[in-house]
Short mmCIF file of C-alpha atoms in Angstrom, two decimals:
data_model
loop_
_atom_site.label_atom_id
_atom_site.label_comp_id
_atom_site.label_asym_id
_atom_site.label_seq_id
_atom_site.Cartn_x
_atom_site.Cartn_y
_atom_site.Cartn_z
CA UNK A 476 39.12 7.29 121.88
CA UNK A 477 35.60 11.53 120.07
CA UNK A 478 33.31 13.96 118.94
CA UNK A 479 30.45 15.02 115.47
CA UNK A 480 27.32 15.77 117.29
CA UNK A 481 29.86 13.80 119.18
CA UNK A 482 27.58 11.96 121.53
CA UNK A 483 30.48 11.21 123.84
CA UNK A 484 31.33 14.90 124.02
CA UNK A 485 28.04 16.70 123.92
CA UNK A 486 25.38 14.35 125.14
CA UNK A 487 25.95 10.93 126.70
CA UNK A 488 28.67 11.91 129.09
CA UNK A 489 27.63 15.49 129.76
CA UNK A 490 24.12 14.31 130.58
CA UNK A 491 25.01 11.18 132.48
CA UNK A 492 28.36 12.14 134.01
CA UNK A 493 28.70 12.33 137.76
CA UNK A 494 31.41 12.78 140.32
CA UNK A 495 32.96 9.82 142.07
CA UNK A 496 31.52 11.15 145.31
CA UNK A 497 28.03 10.71 143.91
CA UNK A 498 28.71 7.02 143.57
CA UNK A 499 29.84 6.72 147.15
CA UNK A 500 33.03 4.94 146.08
CA UNK A 501 35.25 3.33 148.67
CA UNK A 502 38.08 5.40 150.10
CA UNK A 503 40.70 3.23 148.42
CA UNK A 504 39.40 4.38 145.05
CA UNK A 505 38.25 7.87 146.01
CA UNK A 506 39.00 11.22 144.41
CA UNK A 507 42.01 13.34 145.10
CA UNK A 508 45.22 12.64 146.91
CA UNK A 509 48.78 12.72 145.67
CA UNK A 510 50.76 9.90 144.10
CA UNK A 511 53.48 8.52 146.34
CA UNK A 512 55.23 5.60 148.03
CA UNK A 513 54.42 4.48 151.56
CA UNK A 514 56.85 3.21 154.17
CA UNK A 515 56.19 -0.43 153.26
CA UNK A 516 57.00 0.21 149.60
CA UNK A 517 53.38 0.44 148.42
CA UNK A 518 53.04 2.81 145.48
CA UNK A 519 49.92 4.94 144.88
CA UNK A 520 49.04 6.17 141.41
CA UNK A 521 46.19 8.44 140.33
CA UNK A 522 43.89 7.43 137.48
CA UNK A 523 41.33 9.80 135.90
CA UNK A 524 38.77 9.43 133.13
CA UNK A 525 35.57 10.88 131.77
CA UNK A 526 32.36 8.92 131.60
CA UNK A 527 29.02 8.11 133.09
CA UNK A 528 28.15 6.19 136.26
CA UNK A 529 28.10 2.84 134.51
CA UNK A 530 31.63 3.31 133.15
CA UNK A 531 32.85 4.27 136.62
CA UNK A 532 31.35 1.16 138.19
CA UNK A 533 32.99 -1.06 135.59
CA UNK A 534 36.38 0.63 135.87
CA UNK A 535 36.36 0.30 139.63
CA UNK A 536 35.70 -3.43 139.26
CA UNK A 537 38.76 -3.70 137.03
CA UNK A 538 40.88 -1.76 139.52
CA UNK A 539 40.04 -4.30 142.22
CA UNK A 540 41.40 -7.02 139.93
CA UNK A 541 44.55 -5.01 139.29
CA UNK A 542 45.20 -4.32 142.96
CA UNK A 543 44.72 -8.01 143.73
CA UNK A 544 47.40 -8.93 141.17
CA UNK A 545 49.67 -6.02 142.17
CA UNK A 546 49.13 -5.58 145.94
CA UNK A 547 51.99 -3.07 146.14
CA UNK A 548 50.23 -0.67 143.75
CA UNK A 549 47.17 1.24 144.92
CA UNK A 550 45.00 3.28 142.57
CA UNK A 551 43.15 6.48 143.45
CA UNK A 552 40.47 7.41 140.96
CA UNK A 553 38.69 10.50 139.73
CA UNK A 554 36.10 10.97 136.97
CA UNK A 555 33.78 13.62 135.57
CA UNK A 556 31.73 14.22 132.49
CA UNK A 557 33.70 15.03 129.33
CA UNK A 558 33.70 18.81 129.60
CA UNK A 559 34.50 18.89 133.32
CA UNK A 560 37.24 16.32 132.91
CA UNK A 561 39.20 18.40 130.41
CA UNK A 562 38.66 21.62 132.33
CA UNK A 563 40.12 19.99 135.43
CA UNK A 564 42.89 18.26 133.49
CA UNK A 565 44.00 21.52 131.91
CA UNK A 566 44.26 23.10 135.35
CA UNK A 567 46.18 20.11 136.71
CA UNK A 568 48.53 20.06 133.72
CA UNK A 569 49.21 23.79 134.00
CA UNK A 570 49.98 23.33 137.69
CA UNK A 571 52.35 20.45 137.06
CA UNK A 572 50.12 17.90 138.81
CA UNK A 573 48.24 15.85 136.20
CA UNK A 574 47.10 12.31 137.13
CA UNK A 575 49.67 9.55 136.65
CA UNK A 576 47.47 7.80 134.10
CA UNK A 577 44.33 9.02 132.38
CA UNK A 578 41.86 8.38 129.60
CA UNK A 579 42.80 10.23 126.43
CA UNK A 580 41.82 10.70 122.78
CA UNK A 581 43.66 11.56 119.57
CA UNK A 582 42.35 15.13 119.64
CA UNK A 583 44.53 15.93 122.65
CA UNK A 584 47.77 14.08 121.91
CA UNK A 585 49.67 16.83 120.10
CA UNK A 586 48.24 19.54 122.32
CA UNK A 587 49.60 18.03 125.50
CA UNK A 588 52.73 16.59 123.91
CA UNK A 589 53.55 20.15 122.81
CA UNK A 590 53.28 21.16 126.47
CA UNK A 591 55.49 18.23 127.62
CA UNK A 592 52.63 16.73 129.65
CA UNK A 593 52.57 13.24 128.12
CA UNK A 594 54.96 10.39 128.91
CA UNK A 595 56.55 8.57 125.98
CA UNK A 596 55.76 4.94 126.77
CA UNK A 597 58.35 3.49 124.38
CA UNK A 598 61.00 2.96 127.10
CA UNK A 599 58.50 0.87 129.07
CA UNK A 600 57.61 -1.05 125.91
CA UNK A 601 61.29 -1.67 125.20
CA UNK A 602 61.79 -2.84 128.80
CA UNK A 603 58.96 -5.37 128.41
CA UNK A 604 56.75 -3.76 131.06
CA UNK A 605 54.14 -2.74 128.50
CA UNK A 606 53.26 -4.78 125.42
CA UNK A 607 51.94 -3.55 122.07
CA UNK A 608 51.56 -7.11 120.82
CA UNK A 609 48.19 -8.74 120.22
CA UNK A 610 46.21 -5.67 119.21
CA UNK A 611 43.68 -5.51 116.42
CA UNK A 612 45.24 -4.38 113.16
CA UNK A 613 46.17 -0.70 113.02
CA UNK A 614 44.76 0.31 116.40
CA UNK A 615 48.01 1.12 118.19
CA UNK A 616 48.97 3.64 115.49
CA UNK A 617 46.35 6.00 116.89
CA UNK A 618 48.53 6.62 119.94
CA UNK A 619 51.73 7.36 117.97
CA UNK A 620 52.98 10.92 117.50
CA UNK A 621 56.32 11.72 115.87
CA UNK A 622 57.82 8.37 116.81
CA UNK A 623 56.58 8.47 120.40
CA UNK A 624 53.92 6.19 121.89
CA UNK A 625 51.77 8.65 123.83
CA UNK A 626 48.73 6.45 124.32
CA UNK A 627 47.65 2.81 124.25
CA UNK A 628 44.11 2.06 123.05
CA UNK A 629 41.50 0.43 125.25
CA UNK A 630 38.81 0.37 122.57
CA UNK A 631 38.24 1.37 118.98
CA UNK A 632 35.36 2.65 116.93
CA UNK A 633 34.64 4.06 113.51
CA UNK A 634 32.10 6.52 112.15
CA UNK A 635 28.81 4.99 111.07
CA UNK A 636 25.27 5.98 110.19
CA UNK A 637 22.71 5.06 112.84
CA UNK A 638 19.21 4.70 111.42
CA UNK A 639 15.68 4.29 112.71
CA UNK A 640 14.93 0.98 111.01
CA UNK A 641 11.16 1.35 111.28
CA UNK A 642 11.14 4.76 109.60
CA UNK A 643 13.44 3.59 106.81
CA UNK A 644 11.26 0.52 106.24
CA UNK A 645 8.09 2.61 106.21
CA UNK A 646 9.63 4.85 103.56
CA UNK A 647 10.83 1.86 101.54
CA UNK A 648 14.48 2.93 101.82
CA UNK A 649 17.16 0.28 102.25
CA UNK A 650 20.76 1.45 102.80
CA UNK A 651 23.30 -0.58 100.84
CA UNK A 652 27.06 -0.88 100.88
CA UNK A 653 28.53 1.40 98.24
CA UNK A 654 25.66 3.87 98.13
CA UNK A 655 26.66 7.39 97.17
CA UNK A 656 25.99 10.75 98.76
CA UNK A 657 23.43 11.39 96.03
CA UNK A 658 21.72 8.13 97.00
CA UNK A 659 21.75 9.16 100.64
CA UNK A 660 20.28 12.61 100.06
CA UNK A 661 17.59 11.16 97.80
CA UNK A 662 16.79 8.73 100.62
CA UNK A 663 16.41 11.61 103.08
CA UNK A 664 13.92 13.32 100.81
CA UNK A 665 11.98 10.11 100.27
CA UNK A 666 11.80 9.53 104.00
CA UNK A 667 10.55 13.05 104.63
CA UNK A 668 8.01 12.89 101.80
CA UNK A 669 6.57 9.54 102.89
CA UNK A 670 6.80 9.72 106.69
CA UNK A 671 7.02 13.48 107.43
CA UNK A 672 10.09 12.70 109.55
CA UNK A 673 13.28 14.62 108.65
CA UNK A 674 15.80 12.24 107.18
CA UNK A 675 18.85 13.33 109.21
CA UNK A 676 19.42 15.21 112.47
CA UNK A 677 22.19 17.52 111.19
CA UNK A 678 25.14 15.89 109.46
CA UNK A 679 26.97 19.02 108.31
CA UNK A 680 28.26 20.22 111.71
CA UNK A 681 29.98 16.91 112.50
CA UNK A 682 33.71 17.42 112.11
CA UNK A 683 34.55 13.72 111.90
CA UNK A 684 32.00 13.14 109.15
CA UNK A 685 33.34 16.07 107.15
CA UNK A 686 36.79 14.52 107.56
CA UNK A 687 35.50 11.33 105.89
CA UNK A 688 33.94 13.33 103.06
CA UNK A 689 37.22 15.17 102.50
CA UNK A 690 39.19 11.93 102.57
CA UNK A 691 36.87 10.53 99.92
CA UNK A 692 37.88 13.53 97.81
CA UNK A 693 41.63 13.21 98.30
CA UNK A 694 41.90 15.72 101.14
CA UNK A 695 41.50 15.56 104.93
CA UNK A 696 40.28 17.79 107.73
CA UNK A 697 43.81 18.18 109.07
CA UNK A 698 47.34 18.12 107.89
CA UNK A 699 50.11 17.71 110.48
CA UNK A 700 50.20 21.44 111.10
CA UNK A 701 46.84 22.88 110.01
CA UNK A 702 43.64 22.49 108.05
CA UNK A 703 43.63 20.27 104.98
CA UNK A 704 40.88 22.10 103.07
CA UNK A 705 40.11 25.62 101.94
CA UNK A 706 37.26 28.07 102.37
CA UNK A 707 35.64 27.06 99.08
CA UNK A 708 35.44 23.43 100.25
CA UNK A 709 33.72 24.32 103.51
CA UNK A 710 31.43 26.88 101.88
CA UNK A 711 30.10 24.18 99.57
CA UNK A 712 29.59 21.72 102.45
CA UNK A 713 27.84 24.18 104.74
CA UNK A 714 25.76 25.83 102.01
CA UNK A 715 24.53 22.40 100.95
CA UNK A 716 23.61 21.47 104.52
CA UNK A 717 21.87 24.77 105.17
CA UNK A 718 19.76 24.32 102.04
CA UNK A 719 18.60 20.92 103.26
CA UNK A 720 17.60 22.34 106.63
CA UNK A 721 15.50 24.95 104.83
CA UNK A 722 13.94 22.19 102.71
CA UNK A 723 12.83 20.33 105.86
CA UNK A 724 14.73 17.10 105.22
CA UNK A 725 17.13 17.89 108.09
CA UNK A 726 15.79 18.24 111.63
CA UNK A 727 15.11 21.84 112.66
CA UNK A 728 18.02 22.82 114.94
CA UNK A 729 15.56 24.34 117.40
CA UNK A 730 14.02 20.90 117.75
CA UNK A 731 17.47 19.40 118.25
CA UNK A 732 18.07 21.82 121.11
CA UNK A 733 14.69 21.08 122.67
CA UNK A 734 15.33 17.33 122.50
CA UNK A 735 18.61 17.49 124.43
CA UNK A 736 19.92 15.64 126.32
CA UNK A 737 18.18 13.05 124.15
CA UNK A 738 19.14 12.73 120.51
CA UNK A 739 16.54 13.86 117.98
CA UNK A 740 16.93 10.41 116.41
CA UNK A 741 15.82 8.62 119.56
CA UNK A 742 13.18 11.33 120.14
CA UNK A 743 11.60 10.45 116.80
CA UNK A 744 12.44 13.78 115.17
CA UNK A 745 14.96 12.40 112.71
CA UNK A 746 15.49 9.15 110.85
CA UNK A 747 19.29 8.94 110.89
CA UNK A 748 22.37 10.35 112.60
CA UNK A 749 26.10 10.03 111.93
CA UNK A 750 28.12 9.11 115.01
CA UNK A 751 30.56 6.50 116.30
CA UNK A 752 29.39 2.92 115.82
CA UNK A 753 29.58 1.91 119.48
CA UNK A 754 27.13 4.69 120.44
CA UNK A 755 24.24 2.68 119.00
CA UNK A 756 23.47 1.48 122.52
CA UNK A 757 22.56 5.06 123.41
CA UNK A 758 19.63 5.21 121.00
CA UNK A 759 18.22 1.88 122.15
CA UNK A 760 18.32 3.10 125.74
CA UNK A 761 16.69 6.45 124.93
CA UNK A 762 14.20 5.66 122.19
CA UNK A 763 11.24 3.39 121.54
CA UNK A 764 12.01 2.36 117.96
CA UNK A 765 14.50 -0.11 116.49
CA UNK A 766 17.94 1.24 115.58
CA UNK A 767 20.74 -0.14 113.48
CA UNK A 768 23.95 0.67 111.64
CA UNK A 769 24.15 1.58 107.97
CA UNK A 770 27.15 2.14 105.66
CA UNK A 771 28.82 5.53 105.22
CA UNK A 772 27.85 7.11 101.84
CA UNK A 773 30.67 7.40 99.31
CA UNK A 774 31.70 9.42 96.28
CA UNK A 775 32.72 6.44 94.15
CA UNK A 776 30.77 3.54 95.63
CA UNK A 777 33.77 2.14 97.50
CA UNK A 778 36.00 4.51 99.47
CA UNK A 779 34.34 5.63 102.71
CA UNK A 780 37.33 7.47 104.21
CA UNK A 781 36.83 5.53 107.46
CA UNK A 782 39.53 4.73 110.01
CA UNK A 783 39.68 3.33 113.50
CA UNK A 784 39.68 5.91 116.27
CA UNK A 785 40.10 4.96 119.88
CA UNK A 786 39.95 5.90 123.49
CA UNK A 787 43.32 5.26 125.04
CA UNK A 788 45.29 5.40 128.24
CA UNK A 789 48.10 7.94 128.51
CA UNK A 790 50.53 8.73 131.30
CA UNK A 791 51.95 11.89 132.79
CA UNK A 792 55.53 12.83 131.97
CA UNK A 793 55.77 14.01 135.59
CA UNK A 794 54.80 10.68 137.17
CA UNK A 795 57.21 9.37 139.78
CA UNK A 796 56.17 5.82 138.94
CA UNK A 797 56.56 5.13 135.20
CA UNK A 798 57.04 1.39 135.68
CA UNK A 799 53.93 1.00 137.84
CA UNK A 800 51.91 3.14 135.43
CA UNK A 801 53.06 0.94 132.55
CA UNK A 802 52.08 -2.19 134.52
CA UNK A 803 48.66 -0.66 135.14
CA UNK A 804 48.12 0.23 131.47
CA UNK A 805 49.33 -3.19 130.35
CA UNK A 806 46.88 -4.93 132.67
CA UNK A 807 43.98 -2.71 131.65
CA UNK A 808 44.45 -3.26 127.92
CA UNK A 809 45.33 -6.97 127.90
CA UNK A 810 43.70 -8.75 130.84
CA UNK A 811 40.77 -10.89 129.59
CA UNK A 812 38.72 -10.39 132.75
CA UNK A 813 38.95 -6.63 132.29
CA UNK A 814 37.62 -7.09 128.77
CA UNK A 815 34.66 -9.08 130.05
CA UNK A 816 33.82 -6.36 132.57
CA UNK A 817 34.21 -3.35 130.26
CA UNK A 818 32.59 -4.85 127.16
CA UNK A 819 32.11 -2.20 124.47
CA UNK A 820 31.70 0.71 126.90
CA UNK A 821 34.73 2.46 125.39
CA UNK A 822 34.48 0.99 121.92
CA UNK A 823 35.23 -2.41 120.45
CA UNK A 824 37.93 -3.91 122.66
CA UNK A 825 41.35 -3.12 121.23
CA UNK A 826 43.52 -6.09 122.25
CA UNK A 827 42.83 -9.53 120.86
CA UNK A 828 42.82 -11.09 124.35
CA UNK A 829 40.01 -8.83 125.50
CA UNK A 830 38.19 -8.90 122.16
CA UNK A 831 38.11 -12.71 122.26
CA UNK A 832 37.14 -12.79 125.94
CA UNK A 833 34.02 -10.63 125.62
CA UNK A 834 31.16 -12.30 123.79
CA UNK A 835 28.25 -9.88 123.32
CA UNK A 836 24.88 -11.49 123.82
CA UNK A 837 22.50 -8.60 123.12
CA UNK A 838 21.51 -7.69 119.54
CA UNK A 839 22.89 -4.14 119.69
CA UNK A 840 26.42 -5.07 120.70
CA UNK A 841 26.42 -7.98 118.28
CA UNK A 842 25.56 -5.59 115.48
CA UNK A 843 28.30 -3.17 116.53
CA UNK A 844 30.89 -5.96 116.49
CA UNK A 845 29.64 -7.19 113.12
CA UNK A 846 29.74 -3.68 111.66
CA UNK A 847 33.38 -3.22 112.57
CA UNK A 848 34.26 -6.71 111.32
CA UNK A 849 32.50 -6.06 108.01
CA UNK A 850 34.14 -2.64 107.64
CA UNK A 851 37.59 -4.08 108.26
CA UNK A 852 36.91 -6.96 105.84
CA UNK A 853 35.86 -4.50 103.13
CA UNK A 854 39.38 -3.07 103.11
CA UNK A 855 38.24 0.56 103.30
CA UNK A 856 39.89 1.47 106.61
CA UNK A 857 42.73 3.95 106.31
CA UNK A 858 45.08 5.66 108.76
CA UNK A 859 43.56 8.25 111.06
CA UNK A 860 44.06 11.86 110.02
CA UNK A 861 46.63 13.50 112.31
CA UNK A 862 45.24 16.01 114.79
CA UNK A 863 47.49 19.05 115.37
CA UNK A 864 47.62 20.99 118.60
CA UNK A 865 44.41 23.01 118.96
CA UNK A 866 42.19 20.32 117.43
CA UNK A 867 39.92 20.18 120.48
CA UNK A 868 39.13 23.89 120.19
CA UNK A 869 38.60 23.58 116.44
CA UNK A 870 36.21 20.65 116.79
CA UNK A 871 34.08 22.65 119.24
CA UNK A 872 34.11 25.64 116.88
CA UNK A 873 33.01 23.50 113.93
CA UNK A 874 30.04 22.18 115.89
CA UNK A 875 29.06 25.56 117.32
CA UNK A 876 29.39 27.59 114.11
CA UNK A 877 27.66 24.89 112.06
CA UNK A 878 24.80 25.02 114.55
CA UNK A 879 24.57 28.80 114.29
CA UNK A 880 24.44 28.47 110.52
CA UNK A 881 21.64 25.92 110.69
CA UNK A 882 19.61 28.26 112.90
CA UNK A 883 20.03 31.14 110.49
CA UNK A 884 22.15 33.16 112.93
CA UNK A 885 24.85 33.54 110.29
CA UNK A 886 25.30 33.07 106.55
CA UNK A 887 27.55 30.38 105.03
CA UNK A 888 30.23 32.86 103.92
CA UNK A 889 30.37 34.52 107.34
CA UNK A 890 30.35 31.14 109.09
CA UNK A 891 33.27 29.91 107.02
CA UNK A 892 35.30 33.06 107.69
CA UNK A 893 34.61 32.80 111.41
CA UNK A 894 35.65 29.16 111.48
CA UNK A 895 38.94 29.79 109.68
CA UNK A 896 39.69 32.78 111.90
CA UNK A 897 39.05 30.75 115.08
CA UNK A 898 41.06 27.80 113.74
CA UNK A 899 44.06 30.01 113.05
CA UNK A 900 43.89 31.36 116.57
CA UNK A 901 43.65 27.82 118.00
CA UNK A 902 46.74 26.68 116.09
CA UNK A 903 48.72 29.63 117.45
CA UNK A 904 47.60 29.22 121.06
#
């Protein structure tokens, strides 16, 4: 299941995404084609996702396992980068021809449920075709909307703070569980003063982080039907962030733009960045320093506002093969061999069978697994904030307008008004 300077949305996948044709995939798992049933009773379903080449290679390995176990079900695949995926999906959904099963995220559940695109999987669960047993605590709730099961998680993650360990050590700053926002901002200044490296790459335009901050203060980014905060709340948040950019302790947004598709953290132009915990592998691949996970700052030293988000598999309400789709989803979320192949590509594995089957051997993935285990053990995880229809548009607006503010293209008051105006329009669309 996102994104924040949502690396999945804006950077990793957009930069590394490719079409299935570019991989030269076999015809049995090629793009396009309609779902259907052949003369011998073989059923074909279409499966689409967003991701980079490496994800596609892994998923196609898992499909071979599935087709071996279910020889009467064939799977045609299609994948793009994040932006292209949703552009294509929207066109397919509007035309009444979405894929039978597809990768999904909480941001889109209400949007496409409202348009009657998503299949309620509860009948297949009740029939025993699809199981919601043996999942890590709380994960399956992410796919529930108004009593319907619209998605089943394949992996979970939570927001974290990724740090450049060498820069933090050089500055003599050591993040600790329970540190406050005041502690964090003091740390950013210390880092900048002692190393001349900005302490953070731009926290204040990350929607999911602001959601945590609001949750720490008894609010949330969303209610069921709208925004869960007012203009005064956002003005304070954005004015505070803008002031820190001007003070030099936040990376200059022009530098952030120049560094793309790399992160300014891995480019050495920032010492920390808020993102999803399983994205830590990205910084290790891009950068030359040593990166690790640090706790989310708090208001009271305890409540972080964190929750488990997830990537999930959803199905089309128009599929002609609900049973076969349910069998496919069930296999993909429970089969241990699938877990071994996928690893933490889509987050920490959601089902206990797959979680137990995959044993990370590299330091980065071990740290990711330990971070989630420690966070769960701390008892701070809550229920994910509901995302109303239009949340995808609102997330993009938050990132874009926050970036304009950081660059001085607009003032905090004007930025806040623009965001609320665009949000209202998104809710009504």
